[in-house]
XYZ file of C-alpha atoms in Angstrom:
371
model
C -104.344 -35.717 -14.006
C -102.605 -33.107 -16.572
C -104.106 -31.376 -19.056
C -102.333 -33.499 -21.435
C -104.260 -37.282 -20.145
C -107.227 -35.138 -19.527
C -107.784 -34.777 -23.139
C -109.824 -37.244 -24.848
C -108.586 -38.517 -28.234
C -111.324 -40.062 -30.762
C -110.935 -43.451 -31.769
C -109.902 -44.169 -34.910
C -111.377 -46.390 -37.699
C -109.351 -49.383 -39.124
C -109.177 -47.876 -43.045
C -107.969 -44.653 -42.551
C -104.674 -43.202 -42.354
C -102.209 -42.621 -39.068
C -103.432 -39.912 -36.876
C -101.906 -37.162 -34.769
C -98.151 -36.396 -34.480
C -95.725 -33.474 -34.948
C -92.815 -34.694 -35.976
C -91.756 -35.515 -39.791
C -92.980 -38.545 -41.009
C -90.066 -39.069 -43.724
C -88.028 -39.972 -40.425
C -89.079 -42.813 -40.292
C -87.658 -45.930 -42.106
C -89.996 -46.778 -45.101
C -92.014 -44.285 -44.941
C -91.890 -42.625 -48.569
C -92.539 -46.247 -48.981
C -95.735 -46.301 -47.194
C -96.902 -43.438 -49.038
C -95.947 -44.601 -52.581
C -92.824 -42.748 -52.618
C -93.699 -41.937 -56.091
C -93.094 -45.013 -56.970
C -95.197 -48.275 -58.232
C -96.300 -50.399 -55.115
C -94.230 -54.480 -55.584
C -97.212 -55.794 -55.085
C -101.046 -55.830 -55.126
C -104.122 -57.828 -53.350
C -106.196 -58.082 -50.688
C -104.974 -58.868 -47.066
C -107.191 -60.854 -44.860
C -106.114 -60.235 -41.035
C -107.572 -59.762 -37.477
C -108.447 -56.756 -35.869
C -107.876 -56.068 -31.928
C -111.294 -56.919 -30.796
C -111.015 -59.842 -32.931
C -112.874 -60.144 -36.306
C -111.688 -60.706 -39.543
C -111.166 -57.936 -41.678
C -110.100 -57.591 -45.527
C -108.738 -54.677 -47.299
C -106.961 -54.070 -50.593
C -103.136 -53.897 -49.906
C -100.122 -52.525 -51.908
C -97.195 -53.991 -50.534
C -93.858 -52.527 -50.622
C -90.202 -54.328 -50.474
C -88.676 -55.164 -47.241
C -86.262 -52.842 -45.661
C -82.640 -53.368 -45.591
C -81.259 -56.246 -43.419
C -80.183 -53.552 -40.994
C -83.644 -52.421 -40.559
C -84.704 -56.111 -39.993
C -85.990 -57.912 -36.595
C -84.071 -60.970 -36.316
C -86.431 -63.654 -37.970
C -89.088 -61.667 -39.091
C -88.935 -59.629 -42.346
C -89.997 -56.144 -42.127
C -92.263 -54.197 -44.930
C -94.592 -50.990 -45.473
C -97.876 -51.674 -46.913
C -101.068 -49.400 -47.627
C -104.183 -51.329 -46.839
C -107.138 -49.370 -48.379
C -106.842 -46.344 -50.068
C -104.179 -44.228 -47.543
C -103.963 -46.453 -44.479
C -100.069 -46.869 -43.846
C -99.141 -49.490 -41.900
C -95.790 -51.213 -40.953
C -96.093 -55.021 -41.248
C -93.456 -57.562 -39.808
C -94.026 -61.450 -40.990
C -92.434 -64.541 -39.803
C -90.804 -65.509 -43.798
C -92.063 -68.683 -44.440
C -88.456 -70.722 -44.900
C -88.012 -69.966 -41.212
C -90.787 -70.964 -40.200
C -89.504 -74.012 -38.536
C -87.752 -71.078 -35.987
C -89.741 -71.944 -33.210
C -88.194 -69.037 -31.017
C -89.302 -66.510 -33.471
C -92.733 -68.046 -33.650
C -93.485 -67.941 -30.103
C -91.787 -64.157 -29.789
C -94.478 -63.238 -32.597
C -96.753 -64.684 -30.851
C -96.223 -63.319 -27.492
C -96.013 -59.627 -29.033
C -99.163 -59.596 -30.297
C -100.761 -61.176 -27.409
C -98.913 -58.229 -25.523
C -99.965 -55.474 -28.091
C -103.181 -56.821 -27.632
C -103.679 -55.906 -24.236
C -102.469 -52.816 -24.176
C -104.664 -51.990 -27.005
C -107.513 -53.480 -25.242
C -106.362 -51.526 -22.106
C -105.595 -47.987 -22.879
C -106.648 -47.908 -27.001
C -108.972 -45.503 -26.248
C -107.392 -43.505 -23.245
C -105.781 -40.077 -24.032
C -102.184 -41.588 -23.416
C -102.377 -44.556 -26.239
C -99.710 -42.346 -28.049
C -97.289 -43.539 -26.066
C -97.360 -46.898 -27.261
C -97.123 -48.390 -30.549
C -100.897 -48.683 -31.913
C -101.288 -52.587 -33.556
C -103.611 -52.243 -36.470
C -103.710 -55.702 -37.101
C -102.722 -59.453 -37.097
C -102.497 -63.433 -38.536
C -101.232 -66.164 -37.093
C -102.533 -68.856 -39.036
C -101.260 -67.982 -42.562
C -98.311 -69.340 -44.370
C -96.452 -65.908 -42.997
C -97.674 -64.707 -39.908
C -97.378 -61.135 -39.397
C -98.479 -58.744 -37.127
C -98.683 -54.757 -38.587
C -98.284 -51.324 -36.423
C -99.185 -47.319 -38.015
C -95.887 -46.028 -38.273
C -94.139 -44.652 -35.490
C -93.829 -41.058 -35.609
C -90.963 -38.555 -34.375
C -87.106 -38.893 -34.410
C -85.149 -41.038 -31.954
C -84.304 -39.931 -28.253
C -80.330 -40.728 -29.569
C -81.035 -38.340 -32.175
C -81.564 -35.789 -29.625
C -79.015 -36.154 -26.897
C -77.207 -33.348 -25.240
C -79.690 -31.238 -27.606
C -83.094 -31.025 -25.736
C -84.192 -27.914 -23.620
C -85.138 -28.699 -19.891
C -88.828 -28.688 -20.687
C -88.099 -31.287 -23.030
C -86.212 -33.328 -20.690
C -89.052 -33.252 -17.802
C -91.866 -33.876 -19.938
C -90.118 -36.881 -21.541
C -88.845 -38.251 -18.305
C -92.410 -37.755 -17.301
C -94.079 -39.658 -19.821
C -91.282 -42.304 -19.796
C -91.771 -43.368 -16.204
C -96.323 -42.813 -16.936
C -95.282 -45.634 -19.781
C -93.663 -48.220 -17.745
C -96.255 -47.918 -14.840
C -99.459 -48.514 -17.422
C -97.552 -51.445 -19.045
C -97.070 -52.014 -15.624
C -100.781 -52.123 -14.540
C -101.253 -55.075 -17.690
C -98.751 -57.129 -16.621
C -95.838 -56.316 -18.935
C -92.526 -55.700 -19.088
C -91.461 -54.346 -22.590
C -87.143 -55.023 -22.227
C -86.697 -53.510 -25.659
C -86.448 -49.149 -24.612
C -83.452 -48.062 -25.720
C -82.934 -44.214 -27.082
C -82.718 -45.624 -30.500
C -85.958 -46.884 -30.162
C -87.941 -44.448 -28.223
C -88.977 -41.571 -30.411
C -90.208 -38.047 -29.680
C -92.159 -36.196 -32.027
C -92.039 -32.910 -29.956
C -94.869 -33.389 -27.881
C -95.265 -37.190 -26.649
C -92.979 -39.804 -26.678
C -93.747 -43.249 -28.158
C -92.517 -46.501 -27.214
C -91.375 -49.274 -29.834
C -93.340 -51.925 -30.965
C -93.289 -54.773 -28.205
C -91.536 -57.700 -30.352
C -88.931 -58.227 -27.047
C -91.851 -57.737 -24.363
C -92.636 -60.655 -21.739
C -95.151 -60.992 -19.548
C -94.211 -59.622 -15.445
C -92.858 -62.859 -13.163
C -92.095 -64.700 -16.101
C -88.601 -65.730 -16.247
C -86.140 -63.793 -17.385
C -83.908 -64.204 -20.812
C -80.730 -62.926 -21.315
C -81.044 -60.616 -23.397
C -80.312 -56.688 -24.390
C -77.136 -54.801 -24.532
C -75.482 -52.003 -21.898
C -76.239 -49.656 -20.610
C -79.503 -49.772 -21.742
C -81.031 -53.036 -20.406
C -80.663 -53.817 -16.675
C -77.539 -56.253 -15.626
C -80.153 -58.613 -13.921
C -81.746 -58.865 -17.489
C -78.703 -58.709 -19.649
C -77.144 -62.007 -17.250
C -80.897 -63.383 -17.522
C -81.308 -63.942 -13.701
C -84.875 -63.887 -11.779
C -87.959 -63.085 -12.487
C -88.821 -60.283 -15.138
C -90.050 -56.633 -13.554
C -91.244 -53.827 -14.310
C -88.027 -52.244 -12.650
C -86.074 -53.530 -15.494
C -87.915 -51.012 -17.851
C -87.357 -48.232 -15.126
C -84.025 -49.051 -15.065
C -83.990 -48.644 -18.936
C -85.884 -44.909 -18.626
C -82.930 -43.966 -16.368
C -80.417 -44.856 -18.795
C -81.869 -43.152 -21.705
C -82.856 -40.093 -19.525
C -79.216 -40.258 -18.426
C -77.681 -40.306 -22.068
C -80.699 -37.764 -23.399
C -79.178 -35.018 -20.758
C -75.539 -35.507 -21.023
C -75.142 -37.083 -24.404
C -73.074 -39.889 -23.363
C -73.767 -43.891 -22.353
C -73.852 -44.224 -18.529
C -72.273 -46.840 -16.340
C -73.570 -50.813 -17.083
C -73.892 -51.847 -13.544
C -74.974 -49.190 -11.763
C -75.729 -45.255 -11.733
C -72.909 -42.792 -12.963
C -70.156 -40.923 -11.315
C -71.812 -37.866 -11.913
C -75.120 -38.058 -10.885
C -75.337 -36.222 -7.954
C -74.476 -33.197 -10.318
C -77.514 -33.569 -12.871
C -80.709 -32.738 -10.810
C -82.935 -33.672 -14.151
C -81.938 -37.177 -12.890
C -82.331 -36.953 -9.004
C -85.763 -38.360 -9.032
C -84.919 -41.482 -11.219
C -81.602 -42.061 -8.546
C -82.821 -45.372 -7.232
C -83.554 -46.529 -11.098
C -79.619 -47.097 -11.502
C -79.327 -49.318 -8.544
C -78.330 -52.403 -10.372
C -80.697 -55.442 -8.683
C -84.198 -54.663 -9.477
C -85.648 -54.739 -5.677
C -83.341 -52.088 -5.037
C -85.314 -49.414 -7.220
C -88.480 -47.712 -6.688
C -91.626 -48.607 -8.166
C -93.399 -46.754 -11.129
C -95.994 -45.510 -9.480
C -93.498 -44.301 -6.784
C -91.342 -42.398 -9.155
C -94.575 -40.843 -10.407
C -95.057 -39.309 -7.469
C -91.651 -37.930 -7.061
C -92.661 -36.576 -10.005
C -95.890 -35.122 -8.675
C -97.399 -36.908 -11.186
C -100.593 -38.492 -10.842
C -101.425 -42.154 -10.767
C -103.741 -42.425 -13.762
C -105.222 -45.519 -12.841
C -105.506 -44.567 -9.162
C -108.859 -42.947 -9.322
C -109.996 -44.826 -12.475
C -109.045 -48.233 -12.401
C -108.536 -50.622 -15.265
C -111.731 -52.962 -16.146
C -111.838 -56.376 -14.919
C -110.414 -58.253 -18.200
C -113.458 -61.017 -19.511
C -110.628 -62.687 -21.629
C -109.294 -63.787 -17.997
C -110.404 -66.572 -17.186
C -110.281 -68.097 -20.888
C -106.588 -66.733 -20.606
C -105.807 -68.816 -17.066
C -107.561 -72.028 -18.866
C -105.483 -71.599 -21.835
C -102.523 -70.467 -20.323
C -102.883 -73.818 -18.071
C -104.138 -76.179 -20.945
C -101.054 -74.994 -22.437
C -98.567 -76.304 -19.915
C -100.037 -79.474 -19.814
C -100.005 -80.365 -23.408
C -96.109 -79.046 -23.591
C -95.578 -81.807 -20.801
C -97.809 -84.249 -22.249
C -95.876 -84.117 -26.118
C -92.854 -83.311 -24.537
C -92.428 -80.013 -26.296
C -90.363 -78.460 -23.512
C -87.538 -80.470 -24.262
C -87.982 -79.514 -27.736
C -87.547 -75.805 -27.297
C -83.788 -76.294 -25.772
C -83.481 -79.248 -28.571
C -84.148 -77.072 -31.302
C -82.420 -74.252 -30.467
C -79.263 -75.567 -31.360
C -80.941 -76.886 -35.219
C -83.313 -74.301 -35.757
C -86.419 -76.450 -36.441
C -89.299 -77.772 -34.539
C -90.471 -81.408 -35.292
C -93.036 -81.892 -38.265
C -96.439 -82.369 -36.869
C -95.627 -81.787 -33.112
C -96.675 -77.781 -33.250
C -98.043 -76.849 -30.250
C -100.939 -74.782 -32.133
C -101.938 -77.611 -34.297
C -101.733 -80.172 -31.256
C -104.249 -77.484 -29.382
C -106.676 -76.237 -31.994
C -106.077 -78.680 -35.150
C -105.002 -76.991 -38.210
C -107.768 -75.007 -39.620
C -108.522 -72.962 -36.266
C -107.415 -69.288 -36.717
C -106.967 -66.137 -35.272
C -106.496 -67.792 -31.856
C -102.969 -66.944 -31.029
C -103.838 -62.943 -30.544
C -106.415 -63.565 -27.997
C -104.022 -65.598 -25.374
């Protein structure tokens, strides 16, 4: 392993600030915000919310506006707060008049389940950097929300056509070490694009996981060109971790040259940008067609992280397989599968017939993080 994963980062408690990072926090949408931006906060009180292993935590919060529309995830509203005296956090909440948005309910859902494993997996390893670090959740409120520590660092768009070769190998490096760990918890995160993706100088850091889906699950169309795979864009098969390699090659691609590379398959001019000769087989435009992580980490004489230190057996398995089936059943048994493509088109889900409630009963909380 590289000197870099070798080093041990220490863990970091829930009510203090972000850590680490080189690059200039201000770049970063709402955060002047997040600091106070010399400015009174909106709003004051005390936020009750989950941590990752679980427990309920409550902190005194000052809560900033939402961003702009622009700055929005579709269906959720998007906000800085401070929880404590300097922790700065990013919070996104499912607004309660849309709650009835059972899509963006289940998407919430699913991201912090997702953010919760990779926390769980590699929270403590010297690479967490390279994901976004989820401080906190709540499912069960009148607006669920989920909060991140801000990313740090400026866009990869922001720097294409501009970054040396060093640059270029160590973030092509860490891109493709990314993909194979969310590899290794089952995930595929379908949301890297190189307005997303931000470098801070030293590491790059993936976006928060509010489009990630579990590996073999089927996939959605979804994502724009060049940047999501054609497979995945159409919404054909079976979600892979390919598609996100397939994504790395396109932003590597644009990152070197400074312009958007073919939608189907690899560019024209490939065979004359040697940065990209290792990540060849990522353009090929069906997923079986490309290499795997792990072997594109080795054409990258790269180390397998996880080859010599395996990841922990999981004890929320077998609750997860139980649940996970328990799940199915009751959608069959109420019918709610029908629902979903039934309320797609109005934008509501039947009073009463929530899956959650029909599962747990009303007063349960905190369960939906720990699928």
């Amino acid at each position: 392993m590289d000197e870099w994963a070798d080093r041990q980062d220490a863990p970091r408690a829930p009510d203090r600030g972000p850590d680490g990072g080189t690059g200039p926090e201000d770049e970063v949408p709402g955060a002047a915000a997040a600091r106070g931006g010399g400015r009174p906060a909106r709003d004051r009180g005390e936020l009750a919310f989950f941590t990752d292993e679980g427990s309920l935590a409550r902190l005194p919060a000052a809560y900033w506006g939402d961003l702009p529309p622009g700055q929005q995830r579709h269906g959720l509203r998007t906000r800085p707060m401070t929880l404590g005296e300097d922790w700065r956090v990013m919070q996104y909440r499912l607004a309660h008049t849309v709650r009835g948005d059972h899509r963006a309910r289940d998407r919430l859902e699913a991201e912090v389940g997702v953010g919760l494993a990779v926390r769980r997996a590699f929270g403590d390893a010297p690479y967490h950097r390279l994901f976004a670090r989820l401080g906190g959740y709540h499912l069960d409120v009148r607006e669920p929300f989920v909060f991140y520590e801000p990313a740090r660092g400026r866009p990869l768009a922001a720097l294409a056509g501009r970054t040396t070769v060093k640059e270029q190998e160590r973030i092509r490096s860490e891109l493709v070490l990314a993909v194979r760990l969310l590899e290794a918890v089952g995930v595929v995160h379908r949301g890297l694009t190189p307005h997303s993706v931000r470098w801070d100088g030293r590491h790059v850091r993936l976006p928060e996981p509010g489009l990630a889906t579990r590996a073999g699950h089927p996939r959605e169309a979804l994502g724009e060109a060049p940047w999501a795979s054609p497979e995945q864009r159409a919404g054909h098969g079976a979600a892979d971790s390919r598609d996100d390699l397939w994504s790395v090659a396109q932003m590597m691609y644009h990152l070197v040259t400074g312009r958007e590379g073919e939608p189907d398959g690899p560019p024209r001019d490939l065979a004359r940008l040697p940065a990209l000769g290792v990540l060849s087989t990522a353009f090929a435009p069906r997923a079986a067609e490309r290499g795997h992580p792990v072997e594109v980490l080795r054409m990258l004489n790269r180390q397998d992280p996880l080859q010599s230190r395996p990841l922990p057996a999981d004890p929320l398995e077998p609750g997860r397989r139980a649940f996970d089936e328990e799940l199915a059943r009751k959608r069959t048994e109420l019918r709610l599968n029908g629902d979903q493509e039934a309320a797609a088109g109005n934008g509501a889900r039947a009073p009463g017939r929530g899956l959650r409630a029909a599962l747990f009963g009303t007063g349960r909380t905190g369960t939906g993080g720990r699928r």
